PDB file of C-alpha atoms and ligand atoms in Angstrom:
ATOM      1  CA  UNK A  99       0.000   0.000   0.000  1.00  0.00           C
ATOM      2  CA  UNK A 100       1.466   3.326  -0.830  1.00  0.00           C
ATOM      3  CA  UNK A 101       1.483   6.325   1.827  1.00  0.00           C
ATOM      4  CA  UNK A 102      -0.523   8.989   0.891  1.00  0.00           C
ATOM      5  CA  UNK A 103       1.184  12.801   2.584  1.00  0.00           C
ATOM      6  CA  UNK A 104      -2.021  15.481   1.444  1.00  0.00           C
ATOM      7  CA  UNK A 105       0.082  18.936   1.704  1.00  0.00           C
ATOM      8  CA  UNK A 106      -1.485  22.227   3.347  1.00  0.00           C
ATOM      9  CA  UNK A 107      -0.741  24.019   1.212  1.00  0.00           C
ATOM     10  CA  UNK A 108      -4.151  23.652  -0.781  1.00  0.00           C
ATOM     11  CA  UNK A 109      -5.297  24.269   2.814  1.00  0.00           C
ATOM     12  CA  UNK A 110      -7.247  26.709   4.309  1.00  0.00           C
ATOM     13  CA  UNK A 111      -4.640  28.859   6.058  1.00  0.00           C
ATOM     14  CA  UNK A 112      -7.124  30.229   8.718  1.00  0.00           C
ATOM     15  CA  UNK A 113      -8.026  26.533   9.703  1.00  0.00           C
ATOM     16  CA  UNK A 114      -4.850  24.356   9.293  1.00  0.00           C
ATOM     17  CA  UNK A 115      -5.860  22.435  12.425  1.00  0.00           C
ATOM     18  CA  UNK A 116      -9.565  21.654  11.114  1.00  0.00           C
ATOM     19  CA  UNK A 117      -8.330  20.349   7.477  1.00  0.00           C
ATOM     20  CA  UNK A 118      -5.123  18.495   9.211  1.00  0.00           C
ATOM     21  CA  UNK A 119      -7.472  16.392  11.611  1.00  0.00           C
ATOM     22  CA  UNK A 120      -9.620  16.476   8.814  1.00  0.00           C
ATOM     23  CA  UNK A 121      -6.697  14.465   7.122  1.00  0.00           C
ATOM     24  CA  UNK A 122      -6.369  12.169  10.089  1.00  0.00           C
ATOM     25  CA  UNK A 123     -10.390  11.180   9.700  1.00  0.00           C
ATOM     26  CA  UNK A 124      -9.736  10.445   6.003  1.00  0.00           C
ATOM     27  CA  UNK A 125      -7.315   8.176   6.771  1.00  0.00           C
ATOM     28  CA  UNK A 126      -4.059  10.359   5.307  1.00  0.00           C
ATOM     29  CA  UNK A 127      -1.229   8.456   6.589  1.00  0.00           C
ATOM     30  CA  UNK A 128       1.129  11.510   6.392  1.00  0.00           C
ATOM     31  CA  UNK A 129       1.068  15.659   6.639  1.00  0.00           C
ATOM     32  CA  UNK A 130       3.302  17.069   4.121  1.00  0.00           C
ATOM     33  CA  UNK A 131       4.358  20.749   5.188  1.00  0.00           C
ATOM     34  CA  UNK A 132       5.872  22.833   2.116  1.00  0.00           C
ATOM     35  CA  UNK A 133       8.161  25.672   3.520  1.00  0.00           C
ATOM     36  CA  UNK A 134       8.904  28.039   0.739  1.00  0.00           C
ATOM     37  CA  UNK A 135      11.465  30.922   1.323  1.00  0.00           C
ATOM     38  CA  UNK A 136      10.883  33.196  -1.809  1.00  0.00           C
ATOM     39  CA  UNK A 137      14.458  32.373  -2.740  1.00  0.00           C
ATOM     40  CA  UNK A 138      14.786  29.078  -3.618  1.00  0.00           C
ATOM     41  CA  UNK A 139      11.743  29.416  -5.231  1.00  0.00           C
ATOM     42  CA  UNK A 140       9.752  32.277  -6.126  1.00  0.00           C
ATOM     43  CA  UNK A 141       6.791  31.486  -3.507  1.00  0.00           C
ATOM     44  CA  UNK A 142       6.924  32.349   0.360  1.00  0.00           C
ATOM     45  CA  UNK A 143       5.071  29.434   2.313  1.00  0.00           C
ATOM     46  CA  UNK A 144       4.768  29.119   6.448  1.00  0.00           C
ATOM     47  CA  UNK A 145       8.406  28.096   8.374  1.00  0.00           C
ATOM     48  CA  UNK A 146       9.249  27.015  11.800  1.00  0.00           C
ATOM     49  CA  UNK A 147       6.350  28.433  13.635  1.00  0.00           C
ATOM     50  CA  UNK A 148       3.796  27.044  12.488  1.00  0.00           C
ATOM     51  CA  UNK A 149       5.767  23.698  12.130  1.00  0.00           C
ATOM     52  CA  UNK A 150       5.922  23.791  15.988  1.00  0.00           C
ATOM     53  CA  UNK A 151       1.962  25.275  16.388  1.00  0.00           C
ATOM     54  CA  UNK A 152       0.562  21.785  14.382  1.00  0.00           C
ATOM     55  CA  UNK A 153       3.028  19.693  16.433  1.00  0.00           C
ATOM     56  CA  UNK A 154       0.402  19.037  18.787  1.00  0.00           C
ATOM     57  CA  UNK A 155      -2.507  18.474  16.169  1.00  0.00           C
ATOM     58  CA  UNK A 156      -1.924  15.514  15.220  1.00  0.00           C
ATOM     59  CA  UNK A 157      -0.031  12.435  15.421  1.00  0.00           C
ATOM     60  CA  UNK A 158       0.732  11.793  12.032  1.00  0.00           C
ATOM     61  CA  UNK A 159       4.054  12.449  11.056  1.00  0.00           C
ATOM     62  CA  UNK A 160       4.969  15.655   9.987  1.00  0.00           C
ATOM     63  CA  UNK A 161       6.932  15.347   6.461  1.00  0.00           C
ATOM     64  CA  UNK A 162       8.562  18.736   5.877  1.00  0.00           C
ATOM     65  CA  UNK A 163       9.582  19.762   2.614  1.00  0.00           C
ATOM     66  CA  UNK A 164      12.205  22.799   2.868  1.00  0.00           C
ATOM     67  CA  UNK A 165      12.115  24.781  -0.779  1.00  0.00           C
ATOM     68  CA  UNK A 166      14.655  26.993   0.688  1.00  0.00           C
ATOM     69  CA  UNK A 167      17.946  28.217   0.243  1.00  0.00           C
ATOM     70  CA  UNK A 168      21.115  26.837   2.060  1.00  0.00           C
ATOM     71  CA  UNK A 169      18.676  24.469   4.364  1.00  0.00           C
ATOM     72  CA  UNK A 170      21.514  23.443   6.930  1.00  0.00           C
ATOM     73  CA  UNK A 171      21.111  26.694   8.565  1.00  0.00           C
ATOM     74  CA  UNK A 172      17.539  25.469   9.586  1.00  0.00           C
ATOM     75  CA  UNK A 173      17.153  22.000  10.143  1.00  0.00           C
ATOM     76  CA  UNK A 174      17.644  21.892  13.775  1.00  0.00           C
ATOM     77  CA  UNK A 175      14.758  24.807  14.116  1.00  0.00           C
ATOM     78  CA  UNK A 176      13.128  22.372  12.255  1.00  0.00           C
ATOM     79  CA  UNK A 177      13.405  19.155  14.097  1.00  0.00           C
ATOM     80  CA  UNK A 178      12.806  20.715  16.870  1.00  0.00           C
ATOM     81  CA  UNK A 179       9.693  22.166  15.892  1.00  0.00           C
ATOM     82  CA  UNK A 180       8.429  18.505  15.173  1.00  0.00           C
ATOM     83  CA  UNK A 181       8.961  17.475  11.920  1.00  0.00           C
ATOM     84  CA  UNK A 182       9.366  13.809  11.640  1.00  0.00           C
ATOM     85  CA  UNK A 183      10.640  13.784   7.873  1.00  0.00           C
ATOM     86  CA  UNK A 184      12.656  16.899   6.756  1.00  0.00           C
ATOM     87  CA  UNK A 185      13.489  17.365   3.019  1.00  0.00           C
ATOM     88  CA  UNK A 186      16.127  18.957   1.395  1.00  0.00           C
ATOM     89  CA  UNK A 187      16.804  20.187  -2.121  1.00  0.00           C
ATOM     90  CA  UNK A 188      19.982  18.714  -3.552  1.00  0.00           C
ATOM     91  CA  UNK A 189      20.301  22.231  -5.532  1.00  0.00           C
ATOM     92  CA  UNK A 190      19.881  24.266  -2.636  1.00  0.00           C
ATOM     93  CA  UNK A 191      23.485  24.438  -1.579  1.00  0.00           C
ATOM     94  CA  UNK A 192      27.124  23.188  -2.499  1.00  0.00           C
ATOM     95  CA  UNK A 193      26.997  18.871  -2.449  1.00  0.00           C
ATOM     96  CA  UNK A 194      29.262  18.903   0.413  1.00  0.00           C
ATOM     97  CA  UNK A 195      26.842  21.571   2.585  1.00  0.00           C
ATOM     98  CA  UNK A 196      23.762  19.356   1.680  1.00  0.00           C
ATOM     99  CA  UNK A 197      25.830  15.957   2.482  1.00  0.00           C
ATOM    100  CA  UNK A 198      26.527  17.616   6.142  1.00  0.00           C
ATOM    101  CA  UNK A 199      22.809  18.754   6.190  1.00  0.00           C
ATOM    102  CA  UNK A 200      21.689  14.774   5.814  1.00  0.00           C
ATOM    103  CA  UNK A 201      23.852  13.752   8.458  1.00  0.00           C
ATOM    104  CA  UNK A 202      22.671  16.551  10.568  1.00  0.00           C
ATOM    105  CA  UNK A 203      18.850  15.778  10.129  1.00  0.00           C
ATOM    106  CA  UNK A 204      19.489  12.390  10.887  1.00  0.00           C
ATOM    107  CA  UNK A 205      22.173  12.941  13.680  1.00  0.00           C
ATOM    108  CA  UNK A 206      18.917  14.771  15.535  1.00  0.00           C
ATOM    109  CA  UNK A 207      17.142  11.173  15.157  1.00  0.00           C
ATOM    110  CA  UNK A 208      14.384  12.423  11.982  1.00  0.00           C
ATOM    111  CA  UNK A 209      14.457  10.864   8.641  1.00  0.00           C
ATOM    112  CA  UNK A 210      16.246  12.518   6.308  1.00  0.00           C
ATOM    113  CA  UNK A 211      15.135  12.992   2.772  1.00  0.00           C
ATOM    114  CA  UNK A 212      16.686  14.402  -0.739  1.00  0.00           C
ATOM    115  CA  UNK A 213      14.605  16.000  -2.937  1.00  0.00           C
ATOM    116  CA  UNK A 214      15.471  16.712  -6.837  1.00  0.00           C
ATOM    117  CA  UNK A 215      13.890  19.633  -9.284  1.00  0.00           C
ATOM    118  CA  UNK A 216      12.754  18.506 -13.058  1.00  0.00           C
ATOM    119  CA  UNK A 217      15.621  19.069 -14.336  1.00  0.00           C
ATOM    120  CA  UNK A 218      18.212  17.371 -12.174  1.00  0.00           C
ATOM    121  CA  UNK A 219      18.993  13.937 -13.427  1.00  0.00           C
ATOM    122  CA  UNK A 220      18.811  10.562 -11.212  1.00  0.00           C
ATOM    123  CA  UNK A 221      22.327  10.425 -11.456  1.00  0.00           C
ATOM    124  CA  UNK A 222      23.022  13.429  -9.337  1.00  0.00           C
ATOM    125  CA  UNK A 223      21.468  11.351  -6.598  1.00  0.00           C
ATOM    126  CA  UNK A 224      24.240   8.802  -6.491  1.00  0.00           C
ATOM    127  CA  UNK A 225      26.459  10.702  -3.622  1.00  0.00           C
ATOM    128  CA  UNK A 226      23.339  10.549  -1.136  1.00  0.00           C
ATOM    129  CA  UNK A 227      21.578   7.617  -2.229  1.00  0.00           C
ATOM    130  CA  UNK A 228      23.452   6.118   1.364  1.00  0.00           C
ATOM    131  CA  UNK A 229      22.963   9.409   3.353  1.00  0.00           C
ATOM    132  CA  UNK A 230      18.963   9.297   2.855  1.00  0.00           C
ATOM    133  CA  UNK A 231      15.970   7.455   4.157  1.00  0.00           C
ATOM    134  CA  UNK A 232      13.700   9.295   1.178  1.00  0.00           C
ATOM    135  CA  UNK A 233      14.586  10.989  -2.252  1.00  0.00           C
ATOM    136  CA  UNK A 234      11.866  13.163  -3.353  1.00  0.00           C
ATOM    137  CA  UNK A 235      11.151  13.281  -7.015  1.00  0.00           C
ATOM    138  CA  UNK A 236       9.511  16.860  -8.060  1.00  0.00           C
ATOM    139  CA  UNK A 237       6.503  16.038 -10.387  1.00  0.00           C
ATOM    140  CA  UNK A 238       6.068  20.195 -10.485  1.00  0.00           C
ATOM    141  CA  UNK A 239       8.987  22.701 -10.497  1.00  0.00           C
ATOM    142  CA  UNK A 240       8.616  23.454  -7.071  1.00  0.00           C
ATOM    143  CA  UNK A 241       7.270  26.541  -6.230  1.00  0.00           C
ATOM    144  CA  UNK A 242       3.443  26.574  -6.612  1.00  0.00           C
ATOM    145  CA  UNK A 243       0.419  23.862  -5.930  1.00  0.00           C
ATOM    146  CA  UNK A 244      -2.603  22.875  -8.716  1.00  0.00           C
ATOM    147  CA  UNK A 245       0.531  22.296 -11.542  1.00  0.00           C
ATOM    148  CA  UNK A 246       0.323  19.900 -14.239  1.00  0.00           C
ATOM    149  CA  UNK A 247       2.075  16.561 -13.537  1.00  0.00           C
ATOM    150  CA  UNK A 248       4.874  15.865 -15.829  1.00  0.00           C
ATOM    151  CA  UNK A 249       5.081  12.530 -16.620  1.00  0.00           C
ATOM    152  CA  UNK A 250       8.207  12.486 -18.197  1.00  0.00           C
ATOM    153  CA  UNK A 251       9.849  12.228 -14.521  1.00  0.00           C
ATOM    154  CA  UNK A 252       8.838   8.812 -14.497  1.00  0.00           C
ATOM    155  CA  UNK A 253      11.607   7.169 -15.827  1.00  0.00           C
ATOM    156  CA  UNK A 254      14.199   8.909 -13.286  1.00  0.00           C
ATOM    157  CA  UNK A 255      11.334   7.499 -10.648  1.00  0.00           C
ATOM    158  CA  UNK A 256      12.045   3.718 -11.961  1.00  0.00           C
ATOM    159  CA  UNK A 257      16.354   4.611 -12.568  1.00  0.00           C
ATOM    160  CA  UNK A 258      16.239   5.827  -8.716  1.00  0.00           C
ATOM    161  CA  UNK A 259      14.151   2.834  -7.518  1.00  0.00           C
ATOM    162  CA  UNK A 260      16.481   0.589  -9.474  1.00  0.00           C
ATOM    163  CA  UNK A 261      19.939   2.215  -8.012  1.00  0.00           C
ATOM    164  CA  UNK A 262      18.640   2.076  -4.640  1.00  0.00           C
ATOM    165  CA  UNK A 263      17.783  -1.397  -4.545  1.00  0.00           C
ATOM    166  CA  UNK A 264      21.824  -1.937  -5.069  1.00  0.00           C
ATOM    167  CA  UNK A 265      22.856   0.053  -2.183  1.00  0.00           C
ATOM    168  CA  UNK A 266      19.720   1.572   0.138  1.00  0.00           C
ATOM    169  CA  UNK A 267      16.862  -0.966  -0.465  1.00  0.00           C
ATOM    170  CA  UNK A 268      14.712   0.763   2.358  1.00  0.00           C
ATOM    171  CA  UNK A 269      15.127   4.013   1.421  1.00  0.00           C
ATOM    172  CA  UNK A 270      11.672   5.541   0.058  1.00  0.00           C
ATOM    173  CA  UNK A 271      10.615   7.546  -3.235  1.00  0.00           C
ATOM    174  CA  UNK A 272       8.026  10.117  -2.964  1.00  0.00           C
ATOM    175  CA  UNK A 273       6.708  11.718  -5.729  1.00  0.00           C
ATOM    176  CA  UNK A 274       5.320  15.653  -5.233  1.00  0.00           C
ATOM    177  CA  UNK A 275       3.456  17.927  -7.620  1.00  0.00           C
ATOM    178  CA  UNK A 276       0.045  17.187  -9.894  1.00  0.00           C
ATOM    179  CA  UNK A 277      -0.424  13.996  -8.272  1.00  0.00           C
ATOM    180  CA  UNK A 278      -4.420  12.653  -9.050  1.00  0.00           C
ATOM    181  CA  UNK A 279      -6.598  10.136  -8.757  1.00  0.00           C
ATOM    182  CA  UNK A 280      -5.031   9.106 -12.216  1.00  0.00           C
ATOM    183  CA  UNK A 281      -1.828  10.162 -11.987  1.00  0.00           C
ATOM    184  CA  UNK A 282      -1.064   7.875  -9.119  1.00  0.00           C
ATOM    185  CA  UNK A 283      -1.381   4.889 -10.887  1.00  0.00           C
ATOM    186  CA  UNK A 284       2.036   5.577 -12.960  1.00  0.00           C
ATOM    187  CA  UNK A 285       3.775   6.736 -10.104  1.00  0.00           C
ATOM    188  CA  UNK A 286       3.037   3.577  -8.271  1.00  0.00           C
ATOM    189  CA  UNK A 287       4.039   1.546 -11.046  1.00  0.00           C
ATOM    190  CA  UNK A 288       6.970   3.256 -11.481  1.00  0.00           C
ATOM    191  CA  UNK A 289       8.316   2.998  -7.848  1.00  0.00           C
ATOM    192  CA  UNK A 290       6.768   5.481  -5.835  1.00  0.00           C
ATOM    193  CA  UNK A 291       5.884   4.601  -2.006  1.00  0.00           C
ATOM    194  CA  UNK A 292       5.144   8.329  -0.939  1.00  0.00           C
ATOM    195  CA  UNK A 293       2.596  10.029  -2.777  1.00  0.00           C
ATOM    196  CA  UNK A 294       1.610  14.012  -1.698  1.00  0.00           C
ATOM    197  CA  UNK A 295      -1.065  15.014  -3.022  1.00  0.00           C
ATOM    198  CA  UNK A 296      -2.313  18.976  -2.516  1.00  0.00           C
ATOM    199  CA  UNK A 297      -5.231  20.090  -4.969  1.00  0.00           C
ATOM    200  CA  UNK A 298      -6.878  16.937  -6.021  1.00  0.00           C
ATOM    201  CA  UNK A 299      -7.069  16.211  -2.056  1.00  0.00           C
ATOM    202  CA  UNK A 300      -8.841  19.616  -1.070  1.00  0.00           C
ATOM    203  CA  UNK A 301     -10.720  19.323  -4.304  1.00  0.00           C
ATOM    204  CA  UNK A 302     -12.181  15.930  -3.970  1.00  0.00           C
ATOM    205  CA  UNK A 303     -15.580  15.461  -3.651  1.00  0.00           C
ATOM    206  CA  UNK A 304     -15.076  12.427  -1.186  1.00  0.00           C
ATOM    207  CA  UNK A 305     -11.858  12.764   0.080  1.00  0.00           C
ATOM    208  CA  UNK A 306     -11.464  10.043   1.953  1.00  0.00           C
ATOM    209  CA  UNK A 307     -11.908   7.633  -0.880  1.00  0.00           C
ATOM    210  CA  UNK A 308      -9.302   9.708  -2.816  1.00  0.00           C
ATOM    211  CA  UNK A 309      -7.195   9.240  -0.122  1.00  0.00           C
ATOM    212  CA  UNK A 310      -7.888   5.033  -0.554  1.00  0.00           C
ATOM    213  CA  UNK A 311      -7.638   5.392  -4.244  1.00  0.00           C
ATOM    214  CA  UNK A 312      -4.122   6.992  -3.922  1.00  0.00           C
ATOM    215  CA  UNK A 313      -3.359   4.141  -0.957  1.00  0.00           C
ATOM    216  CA  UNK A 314      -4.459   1.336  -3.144  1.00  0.00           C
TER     217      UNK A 314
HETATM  218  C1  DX5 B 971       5.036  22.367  -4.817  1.00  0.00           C
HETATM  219  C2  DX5 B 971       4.870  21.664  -3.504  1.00  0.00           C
HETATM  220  C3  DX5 B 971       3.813  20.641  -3.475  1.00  0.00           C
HETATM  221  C4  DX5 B 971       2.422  21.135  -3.746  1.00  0.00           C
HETATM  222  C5  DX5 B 971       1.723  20.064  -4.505  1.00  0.00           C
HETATM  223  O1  DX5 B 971       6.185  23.148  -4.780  1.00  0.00           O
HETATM  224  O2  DX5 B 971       6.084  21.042  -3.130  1.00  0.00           O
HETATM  225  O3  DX5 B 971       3.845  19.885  -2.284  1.00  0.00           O
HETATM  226  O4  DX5 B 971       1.678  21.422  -2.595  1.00  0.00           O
HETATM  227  O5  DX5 B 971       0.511  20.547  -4.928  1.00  0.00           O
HETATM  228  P1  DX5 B 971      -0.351  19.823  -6.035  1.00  0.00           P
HETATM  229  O6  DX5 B 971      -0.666  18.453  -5.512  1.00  0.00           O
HETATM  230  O7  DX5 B 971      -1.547  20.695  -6.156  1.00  0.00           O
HETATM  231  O8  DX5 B 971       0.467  19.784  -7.284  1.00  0.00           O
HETATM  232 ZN1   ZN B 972       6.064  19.614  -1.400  1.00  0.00          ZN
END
């Protein structure tokens, strides 16, 4: 079954804590936070917080995703704030600053994850494929929810999956950006375990069968 993380930020920002337990009664088995620093990517999000003010909302995990410049300045703010999962952005700083940043996240005992843009190639993974419990595959360029899902990432989904299975079998894929009711299915297929889904969740009719349909 495939873990389905809905991300806030197709949320209602003046109820976060109705539409996160909301999540919880669906049966969404994860939260995905998107923290956005108008730098990295031309969007400013929520940071640390309001991390720390939805600690205590829920019990799912928290699964941060940090679209910000030079993360390792952060990531203890961060863990300490709750997050359970912290992601960061291979291009957001020099390899050996984001290798340190891994070891950091996990050194503070939360899973670290890696996360690549569209246009960064599976192979750039291959120095933290070891370092990570998750590598994030962008579906989107980051930046911005309700974008269409490119499909075309799919193949650096199944290369990832495959390289992994020589030397970090456990470590995860998640897939983020345009995921649907449809657009699941491929990303399943093609390796995915984590799936965040942000519009098609706050859009769905019935979302708690979207939420099963995504699980499935
Ligand atoms: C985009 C964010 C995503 C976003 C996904 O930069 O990382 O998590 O919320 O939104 P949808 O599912 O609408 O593409
Ligand atoms: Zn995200």
């Amino acid at each position: 079954m495939a873990i389905i993380a809905p991300s806030i930020l197709s949320a209602d920002f003046a109820n976060l804590a109705r539409d996160i337990r909301d999540m919880e009664k669906n049966g969404a088995d994860w939260v995905h936070v998107d923290v956005m620093d108008g730098n990295f990517v031309p969007n400013i999000s929520i940071g640390i917080p309001v991390v720390k003010a939805l600690r205590p909302v829920t019990g799912l995990p928290l699964d941060v995703h940090l679209m910000i410049d030079r993360p390792i300045r952060y990531v203890e703010e961060f863990v300490k704030a709750g997050a359970d999962w912290l992601t960061v952005h291979l291009e957001a700083d020099l390899p050996q600053n984001i290798l340190a940043c891994l070891e950091k996240i996990r050194s503070l005992g939360c899973k670290a994850a890696l996360s690549l843009k569209p246009q960064t190639p599976a192979e750039a993974a291959i120095p933290y494929l070891t370092k990570c419990d998750m590598i994030l595959v962008m579906t989107v360029e980051p930046g911005f929810g309700g974008q269409k899902f490119m499909a075309d990432m799919m193949p650096k989904v199944r290369a990832l999956r495959q390289m992994l299975e020589e030397c970090n079998p456990a470590c995860l894929i998640e897939v983020d950006g345009g995921v649907d009711g449809e657009t699941c299915r491929v990303c399943k297929e093609s390796g995915a375990q984590v799936l965040v889904a942000g519009s098609a969740y706050f859009r769905a009719a019935d979302r708690a069968a979207f939420v099963k349909t995504v699980q499935a």
